[in-house]
Amino acid sequence: MNKDTILAQLPYSRPFLFVDEILEIDENKVSGTYTFDPSLDFYKGHFKDNPVTPGVILTETMAQIGLVCLGIYLSAGSGATEDEDETMAGHVMLTSTAIDFLKPVFPGEKVTVHAEKVYFRFKKLNCSVQMLNASGEVVCKGTIAGMVTKRMNG
């Protein structure tokens, strides 16, 4: 399954899609980017006159890139034929997070998420994940887990 196919399989759309591109992906890791558009609605009230990206949105960005994209990739490669890859890619439902927030992310910032698979068994995917700003500084990091389920299109 290629990067564009994975992006097309994501079950999100704007304004709740927090993946711009997948930089690399294999059975053990994924990296991707997202730039926070300053016009996103949540910036209007978080925080007044000094907008900062909410931690829940940073967590969601890490989950979409670091868990969902990798889960789609892994589920498509788990016994499906090439023809089935696009019709049976998995959904990933978030089950747990443990995230440390170290630096703020402001409107207009581009971030890069790196995730490494800790384990994928019994349909549960657990990843170690970190988000870096454009300067290469870690803004948040932790672990994230979810359940991978098969999706049948059509």
Coordinates of N, CA and C in Angstrom, one line a residue:
M1 N 0.9 -1.2 0.0 CA 0.0 0.0 0.0 C 0.9 1.2 0.0
N2 N 0.7 2.2 -0.9 CA 1.5 3.3 -1.0 C 1.0 4.5 -0.2
K3 N 1.7 5.5 0.0 CA 1.4 6.7 0.9 C 0.1 7.4 0.4
D4 N -0.1 7.6 -0.9 CA -1.3 8.2 -1.3 C -2.6 7.4 -1.0
T5 N -2.4 6.1 -1.2 CA -3.6 5.2 -0.9 C -3.9 5.3 0.6
I6 N -2.9 5.3 1.5 CA -3.2 5.4 2.9 C -3.9 6.7 3.2
L7 N -3.4 7.8 2.7 CA -4.1 9.1 2.9 C -5.5 9.1 2.4
A8 N -5.8 8.4 1.3 CA -7.2 8.3 0.8 C -8.0 7.5 1.7
Q9 N -7.5 6.6 2.4 CA -8.2 5.7 3.3 C -8.5 6.3 4.7
L10 N -7.9 7.4 5.0 CA -8.1 8.1 6.3 C -9.6 8.4 6.4
P11 N -10.2 8.2 7.6 CA -11.7 8.4 7.7 C -12.0 9.9 8.2
Y12 N -11.2 10.8 7.8 CA -11.3 12.2 8.2 C -11.4 13.1 7.0
S13 N -11.9 14.3 7.2 CA -11.9 15.3 6.2 C -11.6 16.7 6.9
R14 N -11.3 17.7 6.1 CA -11.1 19.0 6.7 C -12.4 19.5 7.2
P15 N -12.4 20.1 8.4 CA -11.3 20.6 9.1 C -10.7 19.7 10.2
F16 N -11.1 18.4 10.2 CA -10.6 17.5 11.2 C -9.6 16.5 10.6
L17 N -9.0 16.8 9.5 CA -7.9 16.0 9.0 C -6.6 16.7 9.3
F18 N -5.7 16.0 10.1 CA -4.5 16.6 10.6 C -3.3 15.9 10.0
V19 N -3.3 15.5 8.7 CA -2.2 14.9 8.0 C -2.1 15.6 6.7
D20 N -0.9 16.2 6.4 CA -0.7 16.8 5.1 C 0.1 15.8 4.2
E21 N 1.1 15.1 4.8 CA 1.8 14.1 4.0 C 2.4 13.1 4.9
I22 N 2.6 11.9 4.3 CA 3.4 10.8 4.9 C 4.8 10.9 4.3
L23 N 5.8 11.0 5.2 CA 7.2 11.1 4.7 C 7.7 9.7 4.5
E24 N 7.5 8.8 5.4 CA 7.9 7.4 5.3 C 7.0 6.5 6.1
I25 N 6.9 5.3 5.7 CA 6.1 4.3 6.4 C 6.6 2.9 6.1
D26 N 6.7 2.0 7.1 CA 7.0 0.6 6.9 C 6.3 -0.1 8.0
E27 N 6.6 -1.4 8.2 CA 5.9 -2.2 9.2 C 6.3 -1.8 10.6
N28 N 7.3 -1.0 10.8 CA 7.7 -0.6 12.2 C 7.6 0.8 12.5
K29 N 7.4 1.7 11.5 CA 7.4 3.1 11.8 C 6.7 3.9 10.8
V30 N 6.3 5.2 11.2 CA 5.7 6.1 10.2 C 6.2 7.5 10.6
S31 N 6.3 8.4 9.6 CA 6.6 9.8 9.8 C 5.7 10.6 8.9
G32 N 5.2 11.7 9.4 CA 4.4 12.6 8.6 C 4.3 14.0 9.1
T33 N 3.7 14.9 8.3 CA 3.7 16.3 8.6 C 2.3 16.9 8.6
Y34 N 2.2 18.0 9.3 CA 0.9 18.7 9.3 C 1.3 20.2 9.6
T35 N 0.7 21.1 8.9 CA 0.8 22.6 9.2 C -0.5 23.1 9.7
F36 N -0.5 23.7 10.9 CA -1.7 24.1 11.5 C -2.2 25.5 10.9
D37 N -3.3 25.4 10.2 CA -3.8 26.6 9.5 C -4.3 27.6 10.6
P38 N -3.8 28.8 10.5 CA -4.2 29.9 11.5 C -5.7 30.1 11.5
S39 N -6.4 29.8 10.4 CA -7.9 30.1 10.4 C -8.7 29.0 11.0
L40 N -8.1 27.9 11.6 CA -8.8 26.9 12.3 C -9.6 27.5 13.4
D41 N -10.9 27.1 13.5 CA -11.8 27.7 14.4 C -11.4 27.7 15.9
F42 N -10.7 26.6 16.3 CA -10.4 26.5 17.8 C -9.4 27.6 18.2
Y43 N -8.7 28.2 17.3 CA -7.8 29.3 17.6 C -8.5 30.5 18.1
K44 N -9.8 30.7 17.8 CA -10.5 31.9 18.2 C -10.7 32.0 19.7
G45 N -10.6 30.9 20.4 CA -10.9 30.9 21.8 C -9.9 30.3 22.7
H46 N -8.7 29.8 22.1 CA -7.7 29.1 22.9 C -6.4 29.7 22.6
F47 N -5.9 30.5 23.2 CA -6.3 31.4 24.3 C -6.6 32.8 23.7
K48 N -7.4 33.5 24.4 CA -7.8 34.9 23.9 C -6.6 35.7 23.7
D49 N -6.5 36.3 22.5 CA -5.4 37.2 22.1 C -4.0 36.6 22.1
N50 N -3.9 35.3 22.3 CA -2.6 34.6 22.2 C -2.9 33.1 21.9
P51 N -3.3 32.8 20.7 CA -3.8 31.5 20.3 C -2.6 30.4 20.4
V52 N -3.0 29.3 20.9 CA -2.1 28.1 21.0 C -2.9 26.9 20.6
T53 N -2.2 25.9 20.0 CA -2.9 24.7 19.6 C -3.2 23.9 20.8
P54 N -4.5 23.5 21.0 CA -4.9 22.7 22.2 C -4.2 21.4 22.2
G55 N -3.9 20.9 23.4 CA -3.2 19.6 23.6 C -4.0 18.4 23.0
V56 N -5.4 18.5 23.0 CA -6.2 17.5 22.5 C -6.0 17.4 20.9
I57 N -5.8 18.6 20.3 CA -5.6 18.6 18.9 C -4.2 18.1 18.5
L58 N -3.2 18.4 19.4 CA -1.8 17.8 19.2 C -1.9 16.3 19.3
T59 N -2.6 15.8 20.3 CA -2.8 14.4 20.5 C -3.5 13.8 19.3
E60 N -4.5 14.4 18.8 CA -5.2 13.9 17.6 C -4.3 13.8 16.4
T61 N -3.5 14.8 16.2 CA -2.5 14.9 15.1 C -1.6 13.7 15.2
M62 N -1.0 13.4 16.4 CA -0.2 12.3 16.6 C -0.9 11.0 16.4
A63 N -2.2 10.9 16.8 CA -2.9 9.7 16.6 C -3.2 9.5 15.1
Q64 N -3.6 10.5 14.3 CA -3.9 10.3 12.9 C -2.6 9.9 12.1
I65 N -1.5 10.5 12.4 CA -0.2 10.2 11.7 C 0.4 8.9 12.3
G66 N 0.6 8.9 13.6 CA 1.3 7.9 14.2 C 0.6 6.6 14.5
L67 N -0.7 6.6 14.5 CA -1.4 5.4 14.9 C -2.3 4.9 13.7
V68 N -3.2 5.9 13.2 CA -4.1 5.5 12.2 C -3.4 5.2 10.8
C69 N -2.5 6.0 10.4 CA -1.8 5.7 9.1 C -1.1 4.4 9.2
L70 N -0.4 4.2 10.3 CA 0.4 2.9 10.5 C -0.6 1.7 10.6
G71 N -1.7 1.9 11.3 CA -2.7 0.8 11.4 C -3.3 0.5 10.1
I72 N -3.6 1.4 9.2 CA -4.1 1.2 7.9 C -3.0 0.4 7.1
Y73 N -1.8 0.8 7.2 CA -0.7 0.1 6.5 C -0.6 -1.3 7.0
L74 N -0.5 -1.5 8.3 CA -0.4 -2.8 8.8 C -1.5 -3.8 8.5
S75 N -2.8 -3.2 8.6 CA -3.9 -4.1 8.4 C -4.0 -4.5 6.9
A76 N -3.6 -3.6 6.0 CA -3.7 -3.9 4.6 C -2.6 -5.0 4.3
G77 N -1.5 -5.0 5.0 CA -0.5 -6.0 4.8 C -0.6 -7.3 5.6
S78 N -1.7 -7.4 6.3 CA -1.8 -8.6 7.1 C -2.7 -9.7 6.5
G79 N -2.2 -10.2 5.4 CA -2.9 -11.3 4.7 C -3.8 -10.9 3.6
A80 N -4.1 -9.7 3.4 CA -4.9 -9.3 2.3 C -4.2 -9.3 0.9
T81 N -4.9 -9.7 -0.1 CA -4.2 -9.7 -1.4 C -4.1 -8.2 -1.9
E82 N -3.3 -8.0 -3.0 CA -3.2 -6.6 -3.5 C -4.5 -6.0 -3.8
D83 N -5.5 -6.8 -4.4 CA -6.8 -6.3 -4.8 C -7.6 -5.9 -3.6
E84 N -7.4 -6.6 -2.5 CA -8.1 -6.3 -1.2 C -7.5 -5.1 -0.5
D85 N -6.3 -4.8 -0.7 CA -5.6 -3.7 0.1 C -6.5 -2.5 0.1
E86 N -7.0 -2.0 -1.0 CA -7.8 -0.8 -1.0 C -9.2 -0.9 -0.4
T87 N -9.7 -2.1 -0.4 CA -11.1 -2.3 0.0 C -11.2 -2.8 1.5
M88 N -10.1 -3.3 2.0 CA -10.1 -3.9 3.3 C -9.1 -3.2 4.3
A89 N -8.7 -2.0 4.0 CA -7.8 -1.3 4.9 C -8.5 -1.1 6.2
G90 N -7.8 -1.1 7.3 CA -8.4 -1.1 8.6 C -8.8 0.3 9.1
H91 N -9.8 0.4 10.0 CA -10.1 1.5 10.8 C -9.3 1.4 12.1
V92 N -8.9 2.4 12.7 CA -8.2 2.4 13.9 C -8.9 3.2 14.9
M93 N -9.3 2.6 16.0 CA -10.1 3.3 17.1 C -9.1 3.6 18.2
L94 N -8.9 4.8 18.6 CA -8.0 5.2 19.7 C -8.5 4.6 21.0
T95 N -7.6 3.9 21.8 CA -8.0 3.4 23.1 C -7.3 4.0 24.2
S96 N -6.1 4.5 24.1 CA -5.4 5.1 25.2 C -4.3 6.0 24.7
T97 N -4.0 7.0 25.6 CA -2.8 7.9 25.3 C -2.2 8.2 26.6
A98 N -0.9 8.5 26.5 CA -0.1 9.0 27.7 C 0.9 10.0 27.0
I99 N 0.5 11.3 27.0 CA 1.3 12.3 26.3 C 1.8 13.3 27.3
D100 N 3.1 13.7 27.1 CA 3.7 14.8 27.8 C 3.9 16.0 26.8
F101 N 3.4 17.1 27.2 CA 3.4 18.3 26.4 C 4.6 19.2 26.9
L102 N 5.5 19.5 26.0 CA 6.8 20.2 26.4 C 6.9 21.6 25.9
K103 N 6.3 21.9 24.8 CA 6.4 23.3 24.2 C 5.1 23.6 23.5
P104 N 4.7 24.8 23.4 CA 3.5 25.2 22.7 C 3.7 25.1 21.1
V105 N 2.5 24.9 20.5 CA 2.5 24.9 19.0 C 1.5 26.0 18.6
F106 N 2.0 27.0 17.8 CA 1.3 28.1 17.5 C 0.6 28.0 16.1
P107 N -0.4 28.9 15.8 CA -1.0 28.9 14.5 C 0.1 29.1 13.4
G108 N -0.1 28.3 12.3 CA 0.9 28.4 11.2 C 2.1 27.5 11.3
E109 N 2.3 26.9 12.4 CA 3.5 26.0 12.6 C 3.3 24.7 11.9
K110 N 4.4 24.2 11.3 CA 4.5 22.9 10.7 C 5.1 22.0 11.7
V111 N 4.5 20.8 11.9 CA 5.0 19.8 12.8 C 5.3 18.5 12.1
T112 N 6.2 17.7 12.6 CA 6.5 16.4 12.1 C 6.3 15.4 13.2
V113 N 5.5 14.4 12.9 CA 5.3 13.3 13.8 C 6.1 12.1 13.4
H114 N 6.7 11.5 14.4 CA 7.5 10.2 14.2 C 6.8 9.2 15.2
A115 N 6.5 8.0 14.7 CA 6.0 7.0 15.5 C 6.7 5.7 15.2
E116 N 6.9 4.9 16.3 CA 7.5 3.6 16.2 C 6.6 2.6 16.8
K117 N 6.3 1.5 16.1 CA 5.5 0.4 16.6 C 6.2 -0.2 17.8
V118 N 5.4 -0.3 18.9 CA 5.9 -1.0 20.1 C 5.5 -2.5 19.9
Y119 N 4.2 -2.6 19.6 CA 3.6 -4.0 19.3 C 2.4 -3.8 18.5
F120 N 2.1 -4.9 17.7 CA 0.8 -5.0 17.0 C 0.4 -6.5 17.1
R121 N -0.5 -6.8 18.0 CA -1.0 -8.1 18.2 C -2.4 -8.1 18.7
F122 N -3.1 -9.1 18.4 CA -4.5 -9.3 18.9 C -5.3 -8.0 18.5
K123 N -5.0 -7.5 17.3 CA -5.7 -6.3 16.7 C -5.4 -5.0 17.5
K124 N -4.5 -5.0 18.4 CA -4.1 -3.8 19.2 C -2.8 -3.3 18.7
L125 N -2.7 -2.0 18.4 CA -1.5 -1.4 17.9 C -1.1 -0.4 19.0
N126 N 0.2 -0.5 19.5 CA 0.7 0.4 20.5 C 2.0 1.0 19.9
C127 N 2.1 2.4 20.0 CA 3.2 3.1 19.4 C 3.8 4.1 20.3
S128 N 5.1 4.3 20.2 CA 5.8 5.4 20.8 C 5.8 6.5 19.8
V129 N 5.4 7.7 20.2 CA 5.2 8.8 19.3 C 5.8 10.1 19.8
Q130 N 6.3 10.9 18.9 CA 6.8 12.2 19.3 C 6.5 13.2 18.2
M131 N 6.3 14.5 18.5 CA 6.0 15.5 17.6 C 7.1 16.6 17.7
L132 N 7.7 17.0 16.6 CA 8.7 18.0 16.5 C 8.3 19.2 15.8
N133 N 8.7 20.4 16.2 CA 8.4 21.6 15.5 C 9.4 21.8 14.4
A134 N 9.3 22.9 13.6 CA 10.2 23.1 12.5 C 11.7 23.2 12.8
S135 N 11.9 23.6 14.1 CA 13.3 23.7 14.6 C 13.9 22.4 15.1
G136 N 13.1 21.3 15.0 CA 13.5 20.0 15.4 C 13.4 19.8 16.9
E137 N 12.7 20.7 17.6 CA 12.5 20.5 19.0 C 11.3 19.6 19.3
V138 N 11.4 18.8 20.3 CA 10.2 17.9 20.7 C 9.2 18.8 21.4
V139 N 8.0 18.8 20.9 CA 6.9 19.6 21.5 C 6.0 18.7 22.4
C140 N 5.9 17.5 22.0 CA 5.2 16.5 22.9 C 5.6 15.1 22.5
K141 N 5.4 14.2 23.4 CA 5.8 12.8 23.2 C 5.1 11.9 24.1
G142 N 5.0 10.6 23.8 CA 4.4 9.7 24.7 C 4.1 8.4 23.9
T143 N 3.0 7.7 24.4 CA 2.5 6.5 23.8 C 1.1 6.6 23.5
I144 N 0.7 5.9 22.5 CA -0.7 6.0 22.0 C -1.0 4.6 21.5
A145 N -2.3 4.2 21.7 CA -2.7 2.8 21.4 C -4.1 2.8 20.8
G146 N -4.4 1.8 20.0 CA -5.7 1.7 19.4 C -6.0 0.3 18.9
M147 N -7.3 0.1 18.6 CA -7.7 -1.2 18.1 C -7.9 -1.1 16.6
V148 N -7.4 -2.0 15.8 CA -7.5 -2.0 14.4 C -8.6 -3.0 14.0
T149 N -9.6 -2.5 13.2 CA -10.7 -3.3 12.8 C -10.7 -3.3 11.2
K150 N -11.2 -4.3 10.6 CA -11.3 -4.4 9.2 C -12.5 -3.6 8.7
R151 N -12.3 -2.9 7.6 CA -13.4 -2.1 7.0 C -13.7 -2.7 5.6
M152 N -14.9 -2.9 5.3 CA -15.3 -3.4 4.0 C -16.0 -2.3 3.3
N153 N -15.5 -1.8 2.2 CA -16.1 -0.8 1.4 C -17.2 -1.4 0.5
G154 N -18.2 -0.5 0.2 CA -19.2 -1.0 -0.8 C -20.4 -1.4 -0.1

